[in-house]
């Protein structure tokens, strides 16, 4: 990074505010530049220093980075540690463990808190229970749980014994759950009788039973069930085990299993440009180091902070900034079961006031929904609540447009908090491009600069850097500790997707477009460059939705594209060719509703198209390729500028152009 990159036009930027900067963990741009320079001077030394500072090692590492088998990099390979020891025991050993680890607020507002000592005891009990039921090092455990302390207990217990957890978002369907269990060959599933969201129960155990009944799940020996609501559920003895009963029978002591730094910590599935989700595999030490480090840098975490990340544990944000980062740092955090609009859209602000939250992390999609709601019901406006405890407020997962950023800054942050727009991915393990609250001048809509040690760049298709002010592909040119290690059971897919030969085979291709500001060098993310949509911050592959649609007996062919949406960021528009006569009128509306329900049951409600249009055919080139750009124009109601002379059947454009 050149000095030029860091020149700022003061008039366009906000902060850092004196109050934050003076006491910040990284105070002022000189301190940031010094860290960047340190990493440039001695890359391995920089990371070794961070790894020693952030983590407790059972056996110290002697080697930092091994690049000999690129892109299958390894970090700190001969070191040994345990994740749950680093998240729990070390805090209890250094104090009396009475500090509150998690304040849980249930959907109905009931609050329970758990100290570090209590959390450790529960994790040990469940780790012992897993062992008692035959789960061991390297075994895969799928976690299909509501937002709960028990979900964190389940994840931490896996890490304690070296089992590999894979959390599946509670909104995914039985089929999605089945595919993930089968891909992993999981030996156990941890679920709940039901989950409560927005006053409504969702039958998790029922869905889990359905998933296990779909075949390819013979590997599953036990299903541990957390009793959340006490609802009547199906029971399959001896396979099914109540989590509380299994735990009650066990000791509160469990020696952590010391594991190599590269031992897989978890696998988390994410959408790619094929129909099959990718099992992104993370290694323990590098991931944990970055989870802890970014808590210090991006959130400026301090001893007395109350941290709240609103993400679900089913996504990477809920892993890094709920299940690991805050616990690694010994912080107190809020864990919320419900949804932002229940019982009303003031819920987040009321909770910040109630729990005196100082660091808040949410998604642009939630902010957009709450802006709208506050116009409809002024009682839910953040200005009605005491948010004076806030210091840093963050966003992740999608682009945040400058107007939304400004509203967040003014009305939630009261013009005095740092807004950290953080860019990262399931694959990157933690935030890579983000402002530092006490250092980086903020620009609405920009995630600003790479964190120290992260070599992000914008390049063209051949890997050549593009000048600032021009769009290109976002890449990371050097390996970093928290990067994914492989795609579960598919190393070739890992290599081809993330380290394509065209870029030299050792540069990480993020899958996003980006542009750097000509003056400041700040990064702005321009959106995905592949067939991945971002709906309300959820990554969805168009291929996965198309496969779900064509699995419906009435559908001959389907193509899915995204179109901008004021609330969800992007929305799904599906173009469908019916096997028999093209549905029209009321029948078309009925079939569209049926297909939406179908997609919800195939993937999950998050993948439901916003709109379905039927045509006699899809627009294709002579060689039979679907003209997706054209479909995008149709979805957006834009004039068609492409050459359509090669279209087989131009009449379909009229059919597909009409929203139903
Ligand atoms: O397109 C980028 C978008 O979200 C994708 C990653 O999604 P996921 O793997 O679910 O990880 C979410 C962790 C934050 C990226 O490829 N994205 C993420 N953060 C931002 C973003 N787009 C714009 N600005 C961001 N700050």
XYZ file of C-alpha atoms and ligand atoms in Angstrom:
686
model
C 0.000 0.000 0.000
C 1.460 3.349 -0.986
C 1.265 6.548 0.989
C -1.031 7.727 -1.761
C -3.554 5.066 -0.773
C -3.907 6.608 2.604
C -4.415 10.208 1.620
C -7.827 11.290 2.716
C -10.060 14.048 1.638
C -11.074 15.269 5.022
C -14.268 16.880 3.772
C -15.750 13.541 2.615
C -14.938 11.553 5.704
C -16.366 11.187 9.189
C -14.477 10.426 12.357
C -12.627 8.889 13.920
C -14.194 10.738 16.796
C -11.770 12.078 19.332
C -13.406 10.212 22.199
C -13.073 6.874 20.436
C -9.635 7.506 18.941
C -7.939 8.550 22.163
C -8.646 5.279 23.948
C -8.735 2.948 20.941
C -6.828 -0.315 20.649
C -5.419 1.082 17.397
C -5.364 4.846 17.769
C -4.885 6.985 14.680
C -3.812 6.195 11.129
C -0.131 6.191 12.053
C -0.748 3.248 14.360
C -2.649 1.475 11.576
C 0.143 2.187 9.081
C 2.720 0.897 11.532
C 0.883 -2.432 11.755
C 0.573 -2.637 7.969
C 4.295 -1.892 7.629
C 5.172 -4.494 10.264
C 3.325 -7.168 8.286
C 4.994 -6.055 5.052
C 8.447 -6.154 6.593
C 8.172 -9.614 8.129
C 4.958 -11.388 7.152
C 5.529 -14.582 9.102
C 6.916 -12.752 12.123
C 3.849 -10.537 12.172
C 1.482 -13.492 12.195
C 3.555 -15.438 14.703
C 3.373 -12.472 17.056
C -0.392 -12.217 16.692
C -0.840 -15.967 17.206
C 1.183 -15.890 20.421
C -0.613 -12.807 21.703
C -4.146 -13.990 20.974
C -4.037 -17.708 21.785
C -2.804 -20.031 24.517
C -0.793 -22.874 23.052
C -0.413 -26.282 24.683
C 2.591 -26.878 22.453
C 4.182 -23.842 20.800
C 4.562 -23.833 17.027
C 7.980 -23.645 15.443
C 6.857 -23.051 11.855
C 4.485 -20.277 10.834
C 3.379 -20.672 7.208
C 3.947 -23.590 4.873
C 3.422 -22.619 1.238
C 5.003 -25.735 -0.272
C 1.674 -27.285 -1.220
C -0.073 -24.096 -2.420
C -2.965 -23.398 -2.395
C -3.281 -25.913 0.450
C -1.486 -23.647 2.890
C -0.917 -24.559 6.518
C -0.325 -22.277 9.486
C 1.423 -22.959 12.811
C 1.237 -26.620 11.884
C 3.290 -28.237 14.656
C 1.610 -26.188 17.389
C -1.119 -27.702 19.570
C -4.050 -26.063 21.269
C -7.731 -26.484 22.011
C -10.459 -24.066 20.952
C -12.729 -24.457 23.952
C -9.751 -24.145 26.316
C -8.981 -20.806 24.681
C -12.615 -19.687 24.797
C -13.396 -20.792 28.347
C -10.830 -22.419 30.664
C -8.173 -19.771 30.351
C -10.568 -17.046 31.486
C -11.750 -19.147 34.414
C -8.158 -19.970 35.392
C -7.135 -16.302 35.362
C -10.105 -15.041 37.365
C -12.848 -16.739 39.315
C -14.921 -17.301 36.177
C -17.815 -15.230 37.498
C -17.802 -12.805 34.606
C -20.938 -13.080 32.485
C -20.193 -14.805 29.210
C -23.638 -14.782 27.614
C -26.827 -12.862 28.337
C -29.538 -14.723 26.495
C -32.745 -12.936 25.597
C -35.502 -15.267 24.463
C -38.092 -14.500 21.813
C -40.597 -13.608 24.562
C -38.133 -11.300 26.316
C -37.136 -13.648 29.160
C -33.471 -13.234 30.077
C -31.002 -15.797 31.387
C -27.301 -15.259 31.871
C -24.430 -17.664 32.133
C -20.969 -16.977 33.568
C -17.736 -18.264 32.067
C -17.442 -20.853 34.864
C -21.013 -22.107 34.271
C -20.562 -22.189 30.521
C -17.369 -24.197 30.919
C -19.145 -26.665 33.213
C -21.954 -27.122 30.685
C -19.551 -27.531 27.794
C -17.624 -30.176 29.759
C -20.832 -32.044 30.573
C -21.899 -32.118 26.950
C -18.393 -32.987 25.736
C -18.407 -35.941 28.148
C -21.869 -36.908 26.901
C -20.715 -36.862 23.296
C -17.810 -39.103 24.232
C -20.098 -41.414 26.193
C -22.203 -41.862 23.075
C -19.166 -42.693 20.996
C -18.371 -39.361 19.348
C -14.625 -38.799 19.018
C -11.867 -36.814 17.372
C -12.509 -36.079 13.697
C -16.163 -37.202 13.817
C -18.656 -34.827 12.254
C -21.543 -33.501 14.351
C -24.328 -31.545 12.663
C -25.914 -28.812 14.775
C -29.454 -27.802 13.750
C -30.401 -25.559 16.621
C -32.232 -22.407 17.571
C -30.262 -19.401 18.768
C -29.528 -20.548 22.298
C -26.816 -20.982 24.887
C -27.178 -24.710 24.181
C -26.153 -24.185 20.557
C -22.934 -22.556 21.728
C -22.486 -25.386 24.242
C -22.877 -27.928 21.433
C -20.292 -26.189 19.220
C -17.813 -25.677 22.028
C -18.236 -29.260 23.265
C -17.339 -30.553 19.809
C -14.167 -28.501 19.760
C -13.257 -29.745 23.228
C -13.044 -33.344 22.028
C -11.838 -32.630 18.490
C -15.140 -33.442 16.792
C -15.884 -31.259 13.754
C -19.143 -29.351 13.963
C -21.244 -28.273 11.058
C -24.062 -25.901 11.919
C -27.037 -25.887 9.568
C -29.198 -22.762 9.736
C -32.525 -23.513 11.461
C -34.418 -22.076 8.477
C -33.103 -24.697 6.073
C -35.448 -27.441 4.891
C -35.279 -31.169 5.628
C -33.757 -31.742 2.185
C -30.973 -29.192 2.733
C -30.258 -30.702 6.136
C -30.243 -34.200 4.654
C -27.732 -33.229 1.936
C -25.334 -31.729 4.468
C -25.546 -34.687 6.872
C -24.942 -37.081 3.971
C -22.022 -35.095 2.528
C -20.316 -35.081 5.929
C -21.155 -38.645 6.985
C -22.104 -37.139 10.350
C -22.254 -39.450 13.364
C -24.515 -37.262 15.471
C -27.079 -34.517 15.125
C -27.856 -31.945 17.807
C -31.257 -30.321 17.486
C -34.159 -28.977 19.555
C -37.803 -29.905 19.903
C -38.775 -26.529 18.448
C -37.419 -23.062 17.905
C -39.301 -19.861 18.694
C -39.087 -16.915 16.351
C -41.437 -13.967 16.305
C -43.924 -15.719 18.625
C -44.181 -18.758 16.387
C -42.774 -22.223 17.010
C -40.910 -24.076 14.260
C -40.684 -27.867 14.572
C -36.936 -28.458 14.321
C -37.048 -32.064 15.553
C -39.827 -32.895 13.104
C -37.758 -31.478 10.235
C -34.685 -33.320 11.499
C -36.614 -36.610 11.577
C -37.790 -35.984 8.036
C -34.211 -35.262 6.945
C -32.901 -38.442 8.525
C -35.681 -40.413 6.855
C -34.641 -39.268 3.378
C -31.769 -41.735 3.115
C -27.938 -41.505 3.091
C -27.963 -40.775 6.829
C -27.071 -44.209 8.209
C -23.911 -42.729 9.684
C -26.000 -40.874 12.298
C -25.937 -42.858 15.528
C -27.521 -40.354 17.890
C -29.759 -37.321 17.854
C -29.355 -35.078 20.902
C -32.452 -33.009 21.553
C -32.461 -29.735 23.470
C -35.860 -29.211 25.122
C -36.750 -25.641 24.231
C -40.554 -25.490 24.267
C -41.590 -28.876 25.639
C -43.738 -29.595 22.578
C -44.727 -33.179 21.808
C -42.278 -34.637 19.318
C -41.637 -37.964 17.648
C -39.091 -40.104 19.478
C -36.866 -42.806 18.093
C -35.292 -44.844 20.898
C -32.400 -45.478 21.468
C -31.213 -43.100 18.738
C -32.759 -39.988 20.299
C -31.328 -38.635 23.545
C -32.450 -35.615 25.596
C -29.536 -33.214 25.823
C -30.306 -32.310 29.458
C -30.489 -35.956 30.531
C -27.257 -36.840 28.769
C -25.562 -33.849 30.410
C -26.959 -34.482 33.895
C -25.300 -37.891 33.897
C -21.862 -36.399 33.235
C -19.111 -34.651 35.159
C -18.420 -30.924 34.870
C -14.769 -31.705 34.233
C -13.465 -32.741 30.841
C -9.806 -32.551 29.908
C -9.551 -30.727 26.571
C -8.160 -32.780 23.735
C -4.974 -31.087 22.536
C -5.140 -30.833 18.776
C -2.819 -29.848 15.999
C -3.245 -26.268 14.794
C -4.532 -27.492 11.439
C -7.120 -29.874 12.889
C -10.461 -28.988 11.243
C -12.540 -26.857 13.609
C -15.730 -26.841 11.587
C -17.313 -27.158 8.185
C -19.917 -24.608 7.157
C -21.839 -24.969 3.925
C -22.251 -22.043 1.609
C -23.692 -21.538 -1.846
C -21.549 -21.597 -4.906
C -22.186 -21.310 -8.582
C -23.131 -24.973 -8.959
C -26.240 -26.502 -7.401
C -24.258 -28.296 -4.704
C -23.336 -26.272 -1.614
C -19.665 -26.155 -0.656
C -18.525 -27.415 2.736
C -16.086 -24.659 3.675
C -13.545 -26.189 6.049
C -11.703 -24.092 8.610
C -8.651 -25.027 10.657
C -8.528 -24.350 14.366
C -5.602 -22.063 15.164
C -5.598 -19.645 12.227
C -9.341 -19.132 12.427
C -9.314 -18.578 16.205
C -6.416 -16.159 16.012
C -8.288 -13.989 13.543
C -11.620 -14.207 15.390
C -9.913 -12.821 18.495
C -7.746 -10.294 16.660
C -10.615 -8.749 14.724
C -12.628 -8.353 17.953
C -9.783 -6.138 19.180
C -9.240 -4.263 15.970
C -12.596 -3.853 14.255
C -14.808 -3.662 17.317
C -12.152 -2.072 19.528
C -13.220 -4.492 22.260
C -12.454 -3.419 25.848
C -12.850 -5.037 29.235
C -16.220 -3.446 30.065
C -17.875 -3.726 26.693
C -21.158 -5.498 26.080
C -21.020 -6.977 22.610
C -24.001 -7.979 20.499
C -23.880 -9.630 17.106
C -27.391 -10.267 15.782
C -26.409 -12.923 13.212
C -27.683 -16.485 13.429
C -25.180 -19.136 14.501
C -26.101 -20.935 11.278
C -23.995 -18.428 9.321
C -20.305 -17.616 9.505
C -20.981 -14.306 11.272
C -22.642 -16.214 14.101
C -19.643 -18.547 14.268
C -16.871 -15.967 14.324
C -18.635 -13.211 16.256
C -20.834 -15.225 18.654
C -19.542 -18.753 19.184
C -15.813 -17.910 19.045
C -14.591 -14.278 18.894
C -16.281 -12.818 22.000
C -15.563 -15.929 24.085
C -11.917 -16.025 23.015
C -11.617 -12.476 24.330
C -13.468 -13.167 27.580
C -16.152 -10.651 26.619
C -19.767 -10.373 27.745
C -22.172 -10.804 24.862
C -25.878 -10.796 24.104
C -27.428 -13.791 22.379
C -30.874 -13.188 20.924
C -33.343 -15.876 19.999
C -35.900 -13.795 18.152
C -36.355 -11.506 15.179
C -35.872 -7.718 14.900
C -39.556 -6.928 14.320
C -41.141 -8.873 17.186
C -43.054 -7.808 19.188
C -42.320 -4.622 17.233
C -39.536 -3.043 15.221
C -38.125 -1.324 18.309
C -36.844 -4.666 19.593
C -33.133 -4.140 18.767
C -33.078 -0.623 20.209
C -34.962 -1.707 23.337
C -32.459 -4.525 23.832
C -29.468 -2.206 23.390
C -30.989 0.062 26.046
C -31.893 -2.809 28.381
C -28.513 -4.558 28.246
C -26.390 -1.421 27.843
C -24.819 -2.726 24.662
C -21.667 -0.889 23.575
C -20.668 -2.805 20.436
C -23.417 -3.738 18.000
C -23.107 -5.757 14.784
C -25.980 -6.370 12.400
C -26.883 -6.725 8.717
C -27.853 -3.956 6.285
C -31.049 -5.855 5.508
C -32.177 -5.525 9.138
C -31.368 -1.822 9.157
C -33.361 -1.285 5.956
C -36.373 -3.081 7.415
C -36.139 -1.063 10.636
C -35.861 2.250 8.782
C -39.073 1.415 6.946
C -40.804 0.276 10.126
C -39.792 3.443 11.976
C -41.540 5.504 9.319
C -44.681 3.445 9.744
C -44.551 3.447 13.544
C -42.484 6.303 15.029
C -42.529 4.576 18.431
C -40.029 2.085 17.037
C -37.571 4.777 15.906
C -34.153 4.389 17.587
C -34.415 8.026 18.727
C -37.053 6.874 21.240
C -34.516 4.740 23.087
C -31.410 5.413 25.134
C -28.606 4.199 22.898
C -25.933 6.277 24.616
C -23.939 3.185 25.624
C -23.077 2.410 21.979
C -19.534 3.091 20.749
C -19.023 0.956 17.641
C -21.827 -0.157 15.327
C -21.075 -2.528 12.487
C -22.570 -4.171 9.448
C -21.662 -7.169 7.314
C -22.918 -9.484 4.662
C -24.102 -7.120 1.959
C -23.352 -3.737 0.518
C -24.801 -0.969 2.672
C -25.836 1.947 0.532
C -24.716 5.403 1.665
C -28.209 6.574 2.678
C -28.737 3.556 4.918
C -25.220 3.975 6.329
C -26.001 7.631 7.080
C -29.245 6.740 8.872
C -27.427 4.137 10.959
C -24.690 6.668 11.781
C -27.119 9.446 12.718
C -30.019 7.665 14.370
C -28.413 4.626 15.943
C -24.917 5.992 16.448
C -26.105 9.521 17.315
C -23.339 10.995 15.156
C -20.679 9.841 17.585
C -20.220 6.102 17.059
C -17.907 4.527 14.516
C -19.794 2.659 11.805
C -17.715 -0.301 10.683
C -18.794 -1.683 7.310
C -16.928 -4.987 7.289
C -16.275 -7.051 4.173
C -15.667 -10.746 4.519
C -17.005 -14.189 3.611
C -17.631 -17.670 4.968
C -14.344 -18.578 3.318
C -12.262 -15.785 4.846
C -13.099 -16.818 8.416
C -13.232 -13.249 9.700
C -13.337 -9.661 8.544
C -10.680 -8.744 5.985
C -11.535 -5.218 4.833
C -12.929 -2.929 7.512
C -12.298 0.367 9.253
C -10.626 0.545 12.649
C -12.892 2.640 14.896
C -10.117 4.729 16.381
C -8.094 5.172 13.234
C -9.838 5.028 9.877
C -11.764 8.075 8.638
C -15.148 6.731 7.544
C -16.805 7.101 4.184
C -20.444 5.992 3.861
C -20.675 2.955 1.616
C -17.001 1.954 1.723
C -15.556 -0.885 3.765
C -12.359 1.227 3.613
C -8.994 -0.559 3.922
C -7.660 -4.082 4.470
C -6.896 -5.010 8.046
C -3.175 -5.210 8.827
C -1.629 -8.340 7.313
C -4.327 -8.712 4.654
C -3.079 -8.224 1.083
C -6.283 -7.378 -0.775
C -6.179 -6.045 -4.327
C -8.367 -5.372 -7.350
C -7.204 -7.083 -10.541
C -8.400 -7.907 -14.055
C -9.077 -11.426 -15.418
C -5.384 -12.009 -15.982
C -4.404 -11.009 -12.480
C -2.992 -7.576 -13.409
C -3.771 -4.814 -10.915
C -6.352 -2.361 -12.219
C -5.844 1.342 -11.507
C -7.792 2.910 -8.664
C -11.139 4.213 -9.813
C -11.684 1.187 -12.073
C -13.717 -1.891 -11.237
C -12.201 -5.367 -11.164
C -12.005 -8.650 -9.278
C -11.386 -8.612 -5.551
C -8.466 -10.893 -4.661
C -6.195 -11.596 -1.707
C -2.662 -12.087 -2.940
C -1.092 -13.751 0.107
C -2.467 -16.511 2.317
C -3.788 -15.449 5.725
C -4.293 -17.643 8.808
C -8.124 -17.656 8.883
C -8.601 -18.661 5.251
C -10.557 -21.801 4.425
C -8.345 -24.857 4.074
C -10.388 -26.819 1.567
C -13.889 -27.735 0.454
C -15.019 -30.772 2.416
C -14.325 -33.921 0.391
C -13.650 -31.874 -2.746
C -10.128 -30.401 -2.833
C -10.301 -29.916 -6.601
C -13.325 -27.683 -6.251
C -11.431 -25.686 -3.629
C -8.513 -25.174 -5.978
C -10.556 -24.329 -9.058
C -13.021 -22.023 -7.325
C -10.693 -19.990 -5.165
C -7.264 -20.264 -6.771
C -7.943 -20.343 -10.513
C -5.037 -21.019 -12.851
C -5.740 -17.791 -14.766
C -4.681 -15.839 -11.680
C -1.568 -17.968 -11.210
C -3.011 -20.599 -8.876
C -1.945 -18.940 -5.629
C -4.145 -15.829 -5.491
C -7.457 -16.070 -3.624
C -10.389 -15.082 -5.837
C -13.133 -13.775 -3.594
C -15.989 -13.935 -6.095
C -16.815 -10.260 -5.556
C -16.242 -7.248 -7.750
C -14.594 -4.214 -6.164
C -13.265 -0.775 -6.896
C -10.741 1.372 -5.058
C -11.242 5.074 -4.619
C -8.834 7.121 -6.719
C -7.875 9.369 -3.787
C -8.141 7.299 -0.648
C -7.578 3.785 -1.988
C -10.698 2.765 -0.077
C -12.417 -0.407 -1.260
C -16.054 -0.470 -2.283
C -17.622 -3.852 -3.001
C -19.702 -3.839 -6.160
C -21.355 -7.266 -5.739
C -20.852 -10.888 -6.741
C -19.245 -11.722 -10.037
C -20.582 -15.274 -10.133
C -24.070 -16.801 -10.139
C -24.564 -16.151 -6.463
C -27.336 -13.911 -5.172
C -27.330 -12.064 -1.881
C -30.888 -11.947 -0.550
C -31.192 -10.282 2.861
C -27.517 -11.054 3.387
C -28.008 -14.753 2.646
C -25.900 -16.280 -0.075
C -27.919 -18.316 -2.548
C -26.689 -19.922 -5.742
C -28.955 -19.422 -8.760
C -28.147 -23.010 -9.807
C -29.396 -24.390 -6.503
C -32.726 -22.591 -6.920
C -32.976 -23.664 -10.556
C -32.339 -27.298 -9.588
C -35.046 -27.043 -6.946
C -37.505 -25.627 -9.488
C -36.856 -28.268 -12.166
C -37.330 -30.978 -9.546
C -41.021 -29.974 -9.495
C -43.027 -32.376 -11.676
C -44.654 -29.543 -13.655
C -41.442 -27.704 -14.567
C -39.536 -28.342 -17.786
C -36.914 -25.651 -17.456
C -36.060 -22.766 -15.160
C -33.656 -19.863 -14.951
C -33.161 -17.621 -11.954
C -31.707 -14.126 -11.801
C -31.465 -11.404 -9.191
C -32.993 -7.961 -9.273
C -32.407 -5.070 -6.866
C -34.867 -4.834 -3.982
C -35.209 -1.923 -1.586
C -35.618 -4.184 1.447
C -33.799 -7.437 0.766
C -30.952 -5.949 -1.286
C -31.462 -8.477 -4.025
C -34.597 -10.461 -4.826
C -35.059 -13.688 -6.765
C -36.911 -13.674 -10.084
C -37.548 -17.080 -11.669
C -38.365 -17.710 -15.320
C -40.126 -21.023 -15.770
C -41.117 -23.179 -18.719
C -44.017 -25.464 -17.837
C -44.121 -29.033 -19.193
C -47.668 -28.657 -20.490
C -49.359 -25.475 -21.759
C -47.967 -22.235 -20.321
C -49.927 -21.316 -17.181
C -51.874 -18.084 -17.526
C -54.214 -15.990 -15.371
C -55.402 -17.530 -12.115
C -53.707 -20.842 -12.885
C -50.368 -19.046 -13.300
C -50.818 -17.355 -9.916
C -51.679 -20.712 -8.325
C -48.690 -22.443 -9.874
C -46.375 -19.573 -8.880
C -47.547 -19.948 -5.261
C -47.073 -23.706 -5.455
C -43.552 -23.326 -6.837
C -42.641 -20.886 -4.051
C -43.798 -23.403 -1.453
C -41.887 -26.080 -3.338
C -38.618 -24.117 -3.275
C -39.142 -23.456 0.447
C -39.419 -27.172 1.076
C -36.480 -28.039 -1.193
C -34.057 -25.426 0.158
C -35.705 -23.245 2.807
C -38.018 -20.221 2.914
C -35.054 -17.854 2.323
C -34.782 -19.161 -1.253
C -38.393 -18.428 -2.273
C -38.586 -16.391 -5.501
C -40.188 -12.987 -5.157
C -41.624 -13.357 -8.615
C -42.208 -16.232 -11.049
C -42.846 -15.663 -14.752
C -43.917 -18.370 -17.180
C -42.871 -18.561 -20.835
C -43.161 -21.075 -23.644
C -39.390 -21.088 -23.701
C -36.387 -19.296 -22.280
C -34.421 -16.851 -24.396
C -31.421 -18.745 -25.725
C -28.597 -18.235 -28.156
C -28.427 -20.467 -31.231
C -26.024 -22.689 -29.336
C -28.657 -23.159 -26.627
C -27.132 -20.985 -23.909
C -29.664 -19.170 -21.743
C -29.250 -15.407 -22.186
C -29.067 -14.446 -18.539
C -28.181 -10.832 -19.132
C -31.377 -10.505 -21.073
C -33.330 -12.162 -18.283
C -31.813 -9.715 -15.816
C -32.995 -6.820 -17.994
C -36.486 -8.367 -18.146
C -36.520 -8.870 -14.367
C -35.585 -5.239 -13.846
C -38.066 -3.949 -16.386
C -35.166 -2.391 -18.314
C -35.130 -1.778 -22.041
C -33.444 -4.566 -23.968
C -30.164 -3.370 -25.420
C -28.715 -6.763 -26.326
C -28.767 -8.148 -29.816
C -31.776 -10.477 -29.884
C -31.494 -11.339 -33.567
C -30.155 -14.776 -32.690
C -33.107 -15.563 -30.459
C -34.942 -18.705 -31.449
C -38.303 -17.473 -30.291
C -38.522 -13.712 -29.800
C -42.167 -13.951 -28.700
C -41.071 -15.365 -25.357
C -39.632 -11.969 -24.448
C -43.092 -10.535 -24.308
C -44.345 -13.432 -22.201
C -41.431 -13.220 -19.779
C -41.427 -9.451 -19.554
C -44.782 -9.398 -17.801
C -44.693 -9.692 -14.040
C -47.321 -12.034 -12.629
O -20.759 -10.545 -1.750
C -20.087 -10.348 -0.521
C -21.102 -10.055 0.553
O -21.386 -11.291 1.178
C -20.617 -12.335 0.595
C -20.194 -13.318 1.640
O -21.315 -13.907 2.219
P -21.132 -14.990 3.365
O -20.185 -16.038 2.922
O -22.483 -15.399 3.798
O -20.383 -14.250 4.523
C -20.974 -13.243 5.226
C -19.947 -12.714 6.187
C -20.029 -11.244 6.289
C -19.453 -11.633 -0.044
O -18.883 -12.411 -1.069
N -20.551 -9.113 1.549
C -20.086 -9.422 2.765
N -19.738 -8.317 3.436
C -19.961 -7.273 2.614
C -20.478 -7.785 1.406
N -20.789 -6.985 0.372
C -20.586 -5.658 0.528
N -20.114 -5.095 1.655
C -19.791 -5.858 2.731
N -19.350 -5.288 3.835
